[in-house]
Each structure stands twice: as C-alpha cells, then as structure tokens.
Amino acid sequence: TGSTQPQRMLEAVQKNATKGDPESVFSAIDYYCRHKEWAMNVGDEKGLILDSVLTEVNPSIALELGTYCGYSTVRIARLLSPGSKLITVEFNPAFAAVARQIIAYAGVQDKVTLVEGPSGDLIPKMKERFGIKSFDFVFLDHWKDRYVPDTKLLEDCGLLRKGTVLLADNVICPGAPEYLKYVRNSPRYESRYFKSNLEYSKVEDGLEKSVFLG
Ligand SMILES: Nc1ncnc2c1ncn2CCOCCNC(=O)c1cc(-c2ccc(F)cc2)cc(O)c1O
Ligand SMILES: [Mg+2]
C-alpha cells in the first residue's frame, strides 16, 4: 500500500520502530530516507545540532513551523521536560495526517499540539487560542520565503521575549538568504551559524541559531 511517500515513511516506522520509543521512530525514518527514499526531514546530522540547542534552551513552550511527517516534532518532544509543550504548524493536510500517526506511535502526543493551516494565519491566533504569553524556542522549517515574514509576525504579535531562541533549518540549501540578512543585520538578534549537511546528503546546509534580544 503506502501510495504516497509520507505513507511509506509511516509504514517503515510501524514495521521497524518500537511503539512508545521516540528514538527508534526517528531512527527508522533516518534509515528509510538514507537507504530507500530521500525526504526533507531535518535528519540525523542536523538533528544532533537541534538536540544540543534544545537541551541548552530546555523550553517550556516551543513552536515548530513546518511539521511535514513529524520527524523533528518527535525529536523535539522527546527532549521536553514534563509539563512542557510543543505547538507544530503544518499547511498540508496529507502531511499532517501522517505526522499525527508518527507522533502518536512515538508516544509523545501529550506534549504536542499539531495545528493545520498557513503559518501566517495561525501565528496571530496563538495567544488567544493557546493562552501563550511568549515562546521560549521556535524551529523554522517551513517554506523558506516565509521565514522573514513569520519572524516579523512573531515579533509584532509579542510572541518573542528577551532570550527566545529561533533555530532555522535550510539556511544554505534550499537557502533562506533574506532570513540570514534579516537576523544577522538586526540589532535585535544575536545570530550564529551551525555548519552541517543537507539531510542524507553531502551537500552543505546548516542551521542558524538566533537569540532575540528584546
Ligand atoms: N504552516 C505552514 N505555512 C506555510 N507553509 C508551510 C507550512 N507548513 C508547511 N509548509 C510548506 C512547506 O513545507 C515544507 C518546507 N520544507 C522544505 O521545503 C525543505 C526542502 C528541502 C529540500 C528540497 C529539495 C532539495 F533538492 C533540497 C532540499 C529540505 C528541507 O530540509 C526542507 O525543510
Ligand atoms: Mg528542513
């Protein structure tokens, strides 16, 4: 069966991972995507950088823009302290449907709220809908030309506070040049580039970590 690639990824998880074991879930996805079919998960190499930034920040409330199949959702949620929450936003209903199943299989569903829709519409509703004061951590991994407008939207909606950490995937490949200019030239951010490789490939890519200074 598994007619779409996300569905085949889900099948690989159900076949090769242990229910309730988040590590085995994203490892099964990494194996599948490295050996069978490439897919746009943040992957194991950049995933280690994501893990280390998360461990440092230890967010109580985190936001992910671009769920896809839930690979980074599971990676993030497994590291959250009890009572901490991750809100993840996905535009594509087919991706969201698979992500919900992968998140549940990993057993992290109690820490995760998956919201479907365009980030630009959902960000302004975050405070009222989820009673959020501000985010401690934001992972940007959606349309690369949405990184700047959505960062500005987060600022304007008062969803960032002094010390909020933004971590952006793909700043080199496919690339987010406008975003790099924005956070590196703004006095309101302290930015640092973590050089790595595009998931399951030798092509350079990296993550940009930017601390909002208020
Ligand atoms: N809530 C929302 N609001 C708006 N838009 C939204 C949304 N939720 C999702 N979307 C839509 C976009 O979702 C996917 C974005 N991710 C990527 O496009 C991506 C591409 C590559 C890649 C592809 C081909 C290559 F050759 C080389 C690299 C690698 C990556 O790591 C990527 O992350
Ligand atoms: Mg990405």
mmCIF file with all atom_site columns, N, CA, C and O and ligand atoms in Angstrom, residues 40-42 46 139-142 144 147 169-170 173-174 198-199 205 207, ligand 2:
data_model
loop_
_atom_site.group_PDB
_atom_site.id
_atom_site.type_symbol
_atom_site.label_atom_id
_atom_site.label_alt_id
_atom_site.label_comp_id
_atom_site.label_asym_id
_atom_site.label_entity_id
_atom_site.label_seq_id
_atom_site.pdbx_PDB_ins_code
_atom_site.Cartn_x
_atom_site.Cartn_y
_atom_site.Cartn_z
_atom_site.occupancy
_atom_site.B_iso_or_equiv
_atom_site.pdbx_formal_charge
_atom_site.auth_seq_id
_atom_site.auth_comp_id
_atom_site.auth_asym_id
_atom_site.auth_atom_id
_atom_site.pdbx_PDB_model_num
ATOM   1  N  N  . MET A 1 40  ? 12.523 15.281 3.130  1.00 0.00 ? 40  MET A N  1
ATOM   2  C  CA . MET A 1 40  ? 13.011 16.546 3.675  1.00 0.00 ? 40  MET A CA 1
ATOM   3  C  C  . MET A 1 40  ? 12.901 16.686 5.198  1.00 0.00 ? 40  MET A C  1
ATOM   4  O  O  . MET A 1 40  ? 12.536 17.739 5.715  1.00 0.00 ? 40  MET A O  1
ATOM   5  N  N  . ASN A 1 41  ? 13.240 15.605 5.916  1.00 0.00 ? 41  ASN A N  1
ATOM   6  C  CA . ASN A 1 41  ? 13.342 15.682 7.379  1.00 0.00 ? 41  ASN A CA 1
ATOM   7  C  C  . ASN A 1 41  ? 14.634 16.410 7.723  1.00 0.00 ? 41  ASN A C  1
ATOM   8  O  O  . ASN A 1 41  ? 15.571 16.363 6.949  1.00 0.00 ? 41  ASN A O  1
ATOM   9  N  N  . VAL A 1 42  ? 14.697 17.012 8.904  1.00 0.00 ? 42  VAL A N  1
ATOM   10 C  CA . VAL A 1 42  ? 15.939 17.697 9.276  1.00 0.00 ? 42  VAL A CA 1
ATOM   11 C  C  . VAL A 1 42  ? 17.093 16.678 9.322  1.00 0.00 ? 42  VAL A C  1
ATOM   12 O  O  . VAL A 1 42  ? 18.252 17.015 9.072  1.00 0.00 ? 42  VAL A O  1
ATOM   13 N  N  . LYS A 1 46  ? 21.925 17.139 11.205 1.00 0.00 ? 46  LYS A N  1
ATOM   14 C  CA . LYS A 1 46  ? 21.412 18.428 11.729 1.00 0.00 ? 46  LYS A CA 1
ATOM   15 C  C  . LYS A 1 46  ? 20.583 18.180 12.993 1.00 0.00 ? 46  LYS A C  1
ATOM   16 O  O  . LYS A 1 46  ? 20.515 19.024 13.884 1.00 0.00 ? 46  LYS A O  1
ATOM   17 N  N  . PHE A 1 139 ? 11.383 26.592 16.015 1.00 0.00 ? 139 PHE A N  1
ATOM   18 C  CA . PHE A 1 139 ? 12.118 25.874 14.965 1.00 0.00 ? 139 PHE A CA 1
ATOM   19 C  C  . PHE A 1 139 ? 11.455 26.220 13.635 1.00 0.00 ? 139 PHE A C  1
ATOM   20 O  O  . PHE A 1 139 ? 10.269 25.914 13.430 1.00 0.00 ? 139 PHE A O  1
ATOM   21 N  N  . LEU A 1 140 ? 12.175 26.890 12.748 1.00 0.00 ? 140 LEU A N  1
ATOM   22 C  CA . LEU A 1 140 ? 11.643 27.280 11.440 1.00 0.00 ? 140 LEU A CA 1
ATOM   23 C  C  . LEU A 1 140 ? 12.077 26.249 10.405 1.00 0.00 ? 140 LEU A C  1
ATOM   24 O  O  . LEU A 1 140 ? 13.277 26.034 10.190 1.00 0.00 ? 140 LEU A O  1
ATOM   25 N  N  . ASP A 1 141 ? 11.083 25.566 9.801  1.00 0.00 ? 141 ASP A N  1
ATOM   26 C  CA . ASP A 1 141 ? 11.414 24.531 8.822  1.00 0.00 ? 141 ASP A CA 1
ATOM   27 C  C  . ASP A 1 141 ? 10.319 24.416 7.761  1.00 0.00 ? 141 ASP A C  1
ATOM   28 O  O  . ASP A 1 141 ? 10.105 23.355 7.185  1.00 0.00 ? 141 ASP A O  1
ATOM   29 N  N  . HIS A 1 142 ? 9.640  25.534 7.512  1.00 0.00 ? 142 HIS A N  1
ATOM   30 C  CA . HIS A 1 142 ? 8.562  25.543 6.513  1.00 0.00 ? 142 HIS A CA 1
ATOM   31 C  C  . HIS A 1 142 ? 9.031  26.249 5.256  1.00 0.00 ? 142 HIS A C  1
ATOM   32 O  O  . HIS A 1 142 ? 10.232 26.255 4.958  1.00 0.00 ? 142 HIS A O  1
ATOM   33 N  N  . LYS A 1 144 ? 10.731 28.461 2.833  1.00 0.00 ? 144 LYS A N  1
ATOM   34 C  CA . LYS A 1 144 ? 11.903 29.283 3.171  1.00 0.00 ? 144 LYS A CA 1
ATOM   35 C  C  . LYS A 1 144 ? 11.618 30.773 2.992  1.00 0.00 ? 144 LYS A C  1
ATOM   36 O  O  . LYS A 1 144 ? 12.166 31.593 3.714  1.00 0.00 ? 144 LYS A O  1
ATOM   37 N  N  . TYR A 1 147 ? 10.183 32.497 6.226  1.00 0.00 ? 147 TYR A N  1
ATOM   38 C  CA . TYR A 1 147 ? 10.963 32.680 7.459  1.00 0.00 ? 147 TYR A CA 1
ATOM   39 C  C  . TYR A 1 147 ? 10.949 34.140 7.914  1.00 0.00 ? 147 TYR A C  1
ATOM   40 O  O  . TYR A 1 147 ? 10.721 34.433 9.092  1.00 0.00 ? 147 TYR A O  1
ATOM   41 N  N  . ASP A 1 169 ? 16.150 25.885 9.907  1.00 0.00 ? 169 ASP A N  1
ATOM   42 C  CA . ASP A 1 169 ? 16.734 24.854 9.062  1.00 0.00 ? 169 ASP A CA 1
ATOM   43 C  C  . ASP A 1 169 ? 16.930 25.407 7.641  1.00 0.00 ? 169 ASP A C  1
ATOM   44 O  O  . ASP A 1 169 ? 16.279 26.375 7.240  1.00 0.00 ? 169 ASP A O  1
ATOM   45 N  N  . ASN A 1 170 ? 17.847 24.782 6.878  1.00 0.00 ? 170 ASN A N  1
ATOM   46 C  CA . ASN A 1 170 ? 17.987 25.031 5.435  1.00 0.00 ? 170 ASN A CA 1
ATOM   47 C  C  . ASN A 1 170 ? 18.431 26.426 5.039  1.00 0.00 ? 170 ASN A C  1
ATOM   48 O  O  . ASN A 1 170 ? 18.059 26.922 3.968  1.00 0.00 ? 170 ASN A O  1
ATOM   49 N  N  . CYS A 1 173 ? 20.710 25.357 2.025  1.00 0.00 ? 173 CYS A N  1
ATOM   50 C  CA . CYS A 1 173 ? 20.055 24.559 0.982  1.00 0.00 ? 173 CYS A CA 1
ATOM   51 C  C  . CYS A 1 173 ? 18.698 24.036 1.464  1.00 0.00 ? 173 CYS A C  1
ATOM   52 O  O  . CYS A 1 173 ? 18.642 23.336 2.457  1.00 0.00 ? 173 CYS A O  1
ATOM   53 N  N  . PRO A 1 174 ? 17.575 24.439 0.856  1.00 0.00 ? 174 PRO A N  1
ATOM   54 C  CA . PRO A 1 174 ? 17.433 25.273 -0.345 1.00 0.00 ? 174 PRO A CA 1
ATOM   55 C  C  . PRO A 1 174 ? 17.895 26.711 -0.169 1.00 0.00 ? 174 PRO A C  1
ATOM   56 O  O  . PRO A 1 174 ? 18.105 27.409 -1.147 1.00 0.00 ? 174 PRO A O  1
ATOM   57 N  N  . LEU A 1 198 ? 23.031 18.928 4.188  1.00 0.00 ? 198 LEU A N  1
ATOM   58 C  CA . LEU A 1 198 ? 21.633 18.654 3.856  1.00 0.00 ? 198 LEU A CA 1
ATOM   59 C  C  . LEU A 1 198 ? 21.346 17.216 4.281  1.00 0.00 ? 198 LEU A C  1
ATOM   60 O  O  . LEU A 1 198 ? 22.220 16.336 4.147  1.00 0.00 ? 198 LEU A O  1
ATOM   61 N  N  . GLU A 1 199 ? 20.157 16.987 4.786  1.00 0.00 ? 199 GLU A N  1
ATOM   62 C  CA . GLU A 1 199 ? 19.779 15.666 5.287  1.00 0.00 ? 199 GLU A CA 1
ATOM   63 C  C  . GLU A 1 199 ? 20.084 14.566 4.261  1.00 0.00 ? 199 GLU A C  1
ATOM   64 O  O  . GLU A 1 199 ? 19.820 14.718 3.078  1.00 0.00 ? 199 GLU A O  1
ATOM   65 N  N  . ASP A 1 205 ? 24.625 22.312 4.142  1.00 0.00 ? 205 ASP A N  1
ATOM   66 C  CA . ASP A 1 205 ? 23.484 23.054 4.653  1.00 0.00 ? 205 ASP A CA 1
ATOM   67 C  C  . ASP A 1 205 ? 23.847 23.400 6.098  1.00 0.00 ? 205 ASP A C  1
ATOM   68 O  O  . ASP A 1 205 ? 24.930 23.029 6.574  1.00 0.00 ? 205 ASP A O  1
ATOM   69 N  N  . LEU A 1 207 ? 22.185 25.210 10.146 1.00 0.00 ? 207 LEU A N  1
ATOM   70 C  CA . LEU A 1 207 ? 21.131 25.798 10.975 1.00 0.00 ? 207 LEU A CA 1
ATOM   71 C  C  . LEU A 1 207 ? 21.616 27.150 11.478 1.00 0.00 ? 207 LEU A C  1
ATOM   72 O  O  . LEU A 1 207 ? 22.783 27.292 11.863 1.00 0.00 ? 207 LEU A O  1
HETATM 73 MG MG . MG  B 2 .   ? 14.155 21.473 6.526  1.00 0.00 ? 2   MG  B MG 1
#
